[in-house]
Structure formats: C-alpha cells, structure tokens
Coordinates of N, CA and C in Angstrom, one line a residue:
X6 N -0.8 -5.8 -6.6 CA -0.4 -4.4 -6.3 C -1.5 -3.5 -7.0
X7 N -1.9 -2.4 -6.3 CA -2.9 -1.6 -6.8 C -2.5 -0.9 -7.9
X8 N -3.1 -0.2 -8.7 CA -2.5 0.8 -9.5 C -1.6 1.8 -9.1
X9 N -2.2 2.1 -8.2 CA -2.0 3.6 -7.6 C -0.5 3.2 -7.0
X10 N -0.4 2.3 -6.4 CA 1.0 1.7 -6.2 C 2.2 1.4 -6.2
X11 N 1.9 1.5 -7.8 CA 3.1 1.3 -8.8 C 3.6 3.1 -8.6
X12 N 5.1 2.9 -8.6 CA 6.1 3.4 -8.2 C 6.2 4.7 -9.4
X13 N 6.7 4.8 -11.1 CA 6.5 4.8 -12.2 C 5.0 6.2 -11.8
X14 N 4.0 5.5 -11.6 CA 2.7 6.4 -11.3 C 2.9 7.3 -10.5
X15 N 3.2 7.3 -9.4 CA 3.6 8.0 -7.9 C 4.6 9.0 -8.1
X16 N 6.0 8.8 -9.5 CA 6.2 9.8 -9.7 C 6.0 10.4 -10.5
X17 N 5.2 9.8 -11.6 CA 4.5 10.9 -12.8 C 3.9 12.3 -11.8
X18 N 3.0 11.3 -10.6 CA 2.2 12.5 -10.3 C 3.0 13.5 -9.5
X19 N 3.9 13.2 -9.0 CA 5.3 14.4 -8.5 C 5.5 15.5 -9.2
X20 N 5.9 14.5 -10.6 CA 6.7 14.9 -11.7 C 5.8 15.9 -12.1
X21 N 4.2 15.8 -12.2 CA 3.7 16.6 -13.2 C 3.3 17.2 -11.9
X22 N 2.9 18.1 -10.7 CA 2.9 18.8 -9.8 C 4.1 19.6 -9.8
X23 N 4.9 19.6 -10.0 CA 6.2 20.4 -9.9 C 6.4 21.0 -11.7
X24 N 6.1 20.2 -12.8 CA 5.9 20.7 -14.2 C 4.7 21.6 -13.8
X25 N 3.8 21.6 -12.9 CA 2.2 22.9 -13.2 C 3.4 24.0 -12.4
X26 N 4.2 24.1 -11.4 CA 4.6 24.9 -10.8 C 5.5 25.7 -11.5
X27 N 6.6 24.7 -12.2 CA 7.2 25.4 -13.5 C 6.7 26.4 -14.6
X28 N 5.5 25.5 -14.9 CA 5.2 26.8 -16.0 C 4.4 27.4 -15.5
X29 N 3.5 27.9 -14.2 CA 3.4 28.8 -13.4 C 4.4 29.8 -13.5
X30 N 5.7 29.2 -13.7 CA 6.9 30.3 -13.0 C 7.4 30.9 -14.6
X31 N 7.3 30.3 -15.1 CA 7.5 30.8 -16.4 C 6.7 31.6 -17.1
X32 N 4.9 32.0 -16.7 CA 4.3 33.1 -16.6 C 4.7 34.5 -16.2
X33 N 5.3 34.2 -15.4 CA 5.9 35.8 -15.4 C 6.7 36.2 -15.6
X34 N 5.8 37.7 -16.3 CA 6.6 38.5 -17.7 C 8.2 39.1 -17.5
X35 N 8.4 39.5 -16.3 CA 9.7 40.3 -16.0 C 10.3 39.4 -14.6
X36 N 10.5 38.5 -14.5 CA 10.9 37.7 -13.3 C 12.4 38.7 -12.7
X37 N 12.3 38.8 -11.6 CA 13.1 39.2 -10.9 C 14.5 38.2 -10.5
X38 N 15.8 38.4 -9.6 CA 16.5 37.4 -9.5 C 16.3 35.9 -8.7
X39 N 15.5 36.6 -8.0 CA 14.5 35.3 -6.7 C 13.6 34.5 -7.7
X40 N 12.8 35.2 -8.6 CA 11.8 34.4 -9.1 C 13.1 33.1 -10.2
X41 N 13.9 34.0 -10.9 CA 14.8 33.4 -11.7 C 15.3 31.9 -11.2
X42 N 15.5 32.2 -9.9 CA 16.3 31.2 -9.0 C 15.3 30.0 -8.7
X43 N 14.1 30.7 -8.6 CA 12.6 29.9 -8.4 C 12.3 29.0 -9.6
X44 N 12.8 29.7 -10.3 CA 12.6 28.7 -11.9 C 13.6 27.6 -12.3
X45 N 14.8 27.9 -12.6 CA 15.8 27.4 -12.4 C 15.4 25.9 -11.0
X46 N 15.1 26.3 -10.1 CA 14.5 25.5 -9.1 C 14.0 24.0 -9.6
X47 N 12.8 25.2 -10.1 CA 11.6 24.3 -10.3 C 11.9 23.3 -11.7
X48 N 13.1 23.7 -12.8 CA 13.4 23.1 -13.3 C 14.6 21.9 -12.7
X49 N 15.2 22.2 -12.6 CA 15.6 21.2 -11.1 C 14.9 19.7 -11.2
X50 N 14.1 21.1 -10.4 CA 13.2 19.4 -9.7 C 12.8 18.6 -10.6
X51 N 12.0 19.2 -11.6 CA 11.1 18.4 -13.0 C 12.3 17.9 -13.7
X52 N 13.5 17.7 -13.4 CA 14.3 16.9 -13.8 C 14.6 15.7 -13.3
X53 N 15.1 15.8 -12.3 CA 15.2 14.6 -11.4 C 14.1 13.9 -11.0
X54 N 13.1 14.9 -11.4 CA 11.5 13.5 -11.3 C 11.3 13.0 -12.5
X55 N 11.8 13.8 -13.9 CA 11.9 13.0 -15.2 C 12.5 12.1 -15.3
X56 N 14.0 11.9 -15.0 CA 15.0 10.6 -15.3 C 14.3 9.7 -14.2
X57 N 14.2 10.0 -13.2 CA 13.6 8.6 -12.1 C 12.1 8.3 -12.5
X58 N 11.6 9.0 -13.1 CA 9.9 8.4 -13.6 C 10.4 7.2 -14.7
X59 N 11.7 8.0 -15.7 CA 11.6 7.2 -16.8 C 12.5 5.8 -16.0
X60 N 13.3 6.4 -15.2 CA 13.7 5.0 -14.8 C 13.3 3.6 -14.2
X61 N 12.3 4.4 -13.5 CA 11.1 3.7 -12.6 C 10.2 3.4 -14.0
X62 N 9.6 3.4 -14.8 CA 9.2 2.9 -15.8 C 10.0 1.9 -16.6
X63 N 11.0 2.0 -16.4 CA 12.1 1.1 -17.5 C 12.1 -0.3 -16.8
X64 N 12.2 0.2 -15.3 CA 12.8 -1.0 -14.8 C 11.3 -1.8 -14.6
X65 N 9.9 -1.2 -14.6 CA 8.5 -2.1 -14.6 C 9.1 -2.8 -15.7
X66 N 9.3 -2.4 -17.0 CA 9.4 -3.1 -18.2 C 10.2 -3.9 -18.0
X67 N 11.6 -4.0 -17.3 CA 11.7 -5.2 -17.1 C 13.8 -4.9 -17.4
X68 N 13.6 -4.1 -17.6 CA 15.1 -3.2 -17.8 C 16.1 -3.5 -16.3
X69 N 17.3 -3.6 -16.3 CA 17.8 -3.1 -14.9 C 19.2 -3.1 -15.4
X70 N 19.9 -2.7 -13.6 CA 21.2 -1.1 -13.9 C 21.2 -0.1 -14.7
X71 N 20.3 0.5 -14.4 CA 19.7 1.8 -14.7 C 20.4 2.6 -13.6
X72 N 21.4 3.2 -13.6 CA 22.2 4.1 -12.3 C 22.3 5.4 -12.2
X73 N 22.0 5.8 -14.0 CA 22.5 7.2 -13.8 C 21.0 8.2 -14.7
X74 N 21.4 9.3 -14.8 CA 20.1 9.8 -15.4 C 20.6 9.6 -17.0
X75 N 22.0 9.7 -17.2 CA 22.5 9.4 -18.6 C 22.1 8.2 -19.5
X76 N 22.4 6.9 -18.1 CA 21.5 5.2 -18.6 C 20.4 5.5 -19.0
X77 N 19.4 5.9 -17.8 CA 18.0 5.8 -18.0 C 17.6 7.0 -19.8
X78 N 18.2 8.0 -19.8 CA 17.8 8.5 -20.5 C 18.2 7.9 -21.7
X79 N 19.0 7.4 -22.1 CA 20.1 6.7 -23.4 C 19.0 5.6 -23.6
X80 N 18.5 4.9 -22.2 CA 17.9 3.4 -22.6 C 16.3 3.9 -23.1
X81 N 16.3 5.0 -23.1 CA 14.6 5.8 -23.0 C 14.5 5.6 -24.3
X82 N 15.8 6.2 -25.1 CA 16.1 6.7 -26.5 C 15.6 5.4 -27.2
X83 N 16.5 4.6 -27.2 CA 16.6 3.1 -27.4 C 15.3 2.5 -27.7
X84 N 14.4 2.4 -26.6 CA 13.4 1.9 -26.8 C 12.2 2.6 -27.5
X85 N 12.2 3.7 -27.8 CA 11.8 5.3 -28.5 C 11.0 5.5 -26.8
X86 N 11.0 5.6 -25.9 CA 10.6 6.7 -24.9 C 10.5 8.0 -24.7
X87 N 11.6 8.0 -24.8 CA 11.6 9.5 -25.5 C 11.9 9.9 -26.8
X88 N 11.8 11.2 -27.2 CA 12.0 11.6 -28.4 C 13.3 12.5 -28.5
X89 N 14.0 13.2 -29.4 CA 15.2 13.7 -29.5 C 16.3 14.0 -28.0
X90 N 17.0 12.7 -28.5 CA 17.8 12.2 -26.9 C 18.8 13.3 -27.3
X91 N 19.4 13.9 -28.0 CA 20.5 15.1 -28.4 C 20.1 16.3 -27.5
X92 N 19.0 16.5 -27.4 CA 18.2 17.6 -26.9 C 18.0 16.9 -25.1
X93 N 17.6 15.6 -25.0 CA 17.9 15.2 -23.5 C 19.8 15.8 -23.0
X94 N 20.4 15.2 -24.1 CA 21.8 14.9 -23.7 C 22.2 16.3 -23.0
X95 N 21.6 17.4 -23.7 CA 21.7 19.1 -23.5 C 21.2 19.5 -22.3
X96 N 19.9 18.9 -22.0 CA 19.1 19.5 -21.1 C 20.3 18.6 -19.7
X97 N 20.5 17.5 -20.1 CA 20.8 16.7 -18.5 C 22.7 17.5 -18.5
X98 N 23.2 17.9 -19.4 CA 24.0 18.7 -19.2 C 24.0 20.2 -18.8
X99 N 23.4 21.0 -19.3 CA 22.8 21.9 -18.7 C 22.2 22.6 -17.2
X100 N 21.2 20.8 -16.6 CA 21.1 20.7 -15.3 C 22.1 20.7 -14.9
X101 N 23.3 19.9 -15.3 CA 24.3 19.9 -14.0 C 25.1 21.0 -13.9
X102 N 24.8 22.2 -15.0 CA 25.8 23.6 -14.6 C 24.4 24.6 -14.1
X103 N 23.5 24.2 -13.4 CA 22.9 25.3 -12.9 C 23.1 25.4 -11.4
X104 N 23.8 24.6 -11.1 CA 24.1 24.0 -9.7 C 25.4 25.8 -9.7
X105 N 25.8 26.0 -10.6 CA 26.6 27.1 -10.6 C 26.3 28.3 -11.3
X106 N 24.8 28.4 -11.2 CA 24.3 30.0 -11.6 C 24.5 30.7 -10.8
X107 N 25.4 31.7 -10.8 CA 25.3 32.5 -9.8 C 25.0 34.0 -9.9
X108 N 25.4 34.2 -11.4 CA 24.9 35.9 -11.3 C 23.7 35.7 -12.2
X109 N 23.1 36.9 -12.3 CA 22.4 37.1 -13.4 C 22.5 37.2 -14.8
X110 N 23.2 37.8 -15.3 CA 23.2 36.9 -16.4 C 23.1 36.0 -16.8
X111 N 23.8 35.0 -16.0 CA 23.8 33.3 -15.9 C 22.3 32.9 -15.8
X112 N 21.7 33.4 -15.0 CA 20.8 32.9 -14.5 C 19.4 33.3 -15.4
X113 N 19.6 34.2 -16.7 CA 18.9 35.1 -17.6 C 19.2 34.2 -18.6
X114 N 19.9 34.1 -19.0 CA 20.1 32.6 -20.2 C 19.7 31.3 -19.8
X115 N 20.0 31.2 -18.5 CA 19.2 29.8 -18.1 C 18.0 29.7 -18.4
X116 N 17.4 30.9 -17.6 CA 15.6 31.0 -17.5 C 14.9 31.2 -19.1
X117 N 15.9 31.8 -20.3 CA 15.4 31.4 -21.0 C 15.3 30.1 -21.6
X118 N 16.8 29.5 -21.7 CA 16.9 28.2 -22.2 C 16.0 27.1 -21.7
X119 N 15.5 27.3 -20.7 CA 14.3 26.6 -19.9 C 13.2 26.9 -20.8
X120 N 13.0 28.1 -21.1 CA 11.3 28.5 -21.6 C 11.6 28.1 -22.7
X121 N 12.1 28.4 -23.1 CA 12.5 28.2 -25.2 C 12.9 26.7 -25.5
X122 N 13.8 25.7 -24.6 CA 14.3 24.5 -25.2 C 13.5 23.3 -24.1
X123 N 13.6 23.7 -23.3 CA 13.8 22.2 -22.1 C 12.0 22.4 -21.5
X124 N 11.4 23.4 -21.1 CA 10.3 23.3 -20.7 C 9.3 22.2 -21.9
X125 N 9.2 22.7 -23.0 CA 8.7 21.8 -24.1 C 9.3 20.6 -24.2
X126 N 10.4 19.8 -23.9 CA 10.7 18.9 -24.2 C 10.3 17.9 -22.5
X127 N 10.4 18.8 -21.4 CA 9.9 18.1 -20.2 C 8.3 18.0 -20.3
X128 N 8.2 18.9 -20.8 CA 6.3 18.7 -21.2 C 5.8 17.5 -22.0
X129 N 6.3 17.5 -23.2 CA 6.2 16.4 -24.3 C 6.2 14.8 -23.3
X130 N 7.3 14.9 -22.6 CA 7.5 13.3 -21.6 C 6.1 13.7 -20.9
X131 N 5.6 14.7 -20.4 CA 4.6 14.8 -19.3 C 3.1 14.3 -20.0
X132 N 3.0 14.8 -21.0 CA 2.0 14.4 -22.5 C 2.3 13.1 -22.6
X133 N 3.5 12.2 -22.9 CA 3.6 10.9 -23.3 C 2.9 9.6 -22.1
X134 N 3.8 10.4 -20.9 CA 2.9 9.8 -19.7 C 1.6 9.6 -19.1
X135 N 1.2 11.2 -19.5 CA -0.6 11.5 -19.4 C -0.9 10.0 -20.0
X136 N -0.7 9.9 -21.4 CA -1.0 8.9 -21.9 C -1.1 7.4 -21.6
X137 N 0.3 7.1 -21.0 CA 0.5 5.9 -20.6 C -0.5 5.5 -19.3
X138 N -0.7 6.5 -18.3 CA -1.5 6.2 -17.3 C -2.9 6.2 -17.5
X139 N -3.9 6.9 -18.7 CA -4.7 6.8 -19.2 C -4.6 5.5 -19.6
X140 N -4.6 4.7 -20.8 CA -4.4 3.6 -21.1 C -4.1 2.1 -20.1
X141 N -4.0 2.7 -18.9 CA -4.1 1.8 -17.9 C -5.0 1.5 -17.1

C-alpha cells in the first residue's frame, strides 16, 4: 500500500483543508449571522474529520470498536494522542448542541467558544499530525 493510501493520511489532508477554511473564517473582525453560521459550519466539519482521523489512526495501530467519536476520543486519551481529553469531552459536547444554534446570541457564544477554546485545541491535533506524516 502506497503512502498516500493510507486512509489516516487522506483524512488528515481533509481535516487540515477545512481547519485553513476555519481560521480563514475566524479572521473576520465583525462576522455577520451567515458568516457566524459559516463558522459554526466549518467547525463542524473539523470535527468530524478530527474523531475519524484519530479513529482511522487508532485502528492502523491496531486498536478496534472504535464506534463513537467519545471511543475514539477516550482511546486517543489513553494512549496520550491527544492532550487534555476534559477539553475534547467539551468540545465533542458542544458540537452536538450546535446542531441547535438558532439565534444569535447562540450563535455569538458559539463563534466565540470556537475562537477562544476549540480552534486551538483542533489545531494542536492538526500540529501533532503535521508531525506524524512528516516522520513518515
């Protein structure tokens, strides 16, 4: 199997195309409610390419029943893959109530809690992986 192949790799490179679009989106200074929604979005997505990268990584190592983003993230912990799983546990709770942003304000707390807690902590995995695929 080629490098490029591997499954693990294919979504890093997802994962980190949708993280450049995120903090694109988090550049701007006074986001409106569409852009808000745009962010919120794009954090979204950089999530569900985060738990399936790490899952898709776990299971190369050799891991399996990995089913949920809670497994994969708990088993991440475990092995130290990631770093402060308290702060995963938040962020993967979090994602699942943006599914119900609906006003703005909602959606003004989100967009910050993204810029201030979860963007750096999706970054940090994006850094750890740079790494891993370098070394390959």
């Amino acid at each position: 199997m080629k490098n490029e192949d591997i499954r693990w790799k294919q979504r890093f490179s997802n994962f980190s195309k949708v993280m450049g679009h995120l903090e694109n989106a988090l550049q701007i200074p006074e986001p409106d409610m569409v852009q808000k929604a745009g962010i919120i979005q794009f954090f979204e997505m950089s999530f569900e390419l985060a738990w399936n990268l790490v899952k898709d990584y776990l299971e190369e190592q050799g891991f399996v029943d990995i089913r949920s983003p809670r497994a994969a993230l708990k088993k991440a912990f475990e092995v130290n893959l990631l770093e402060n799983g308290h702060d995963w546990m938040d962020l993967l709770q979090d994602r699942n109530l943006t599914a119900h942003t609906y006003d703005e304000q909602k959606s003004t707390e989100m967009k910050k809690l993204i810029q201030e807690k979860y963007f750096p902590i999706l970054k940090n995995l994006q850094i750890n992986f740079t790494r891993k695929v370098d070394e390959e």
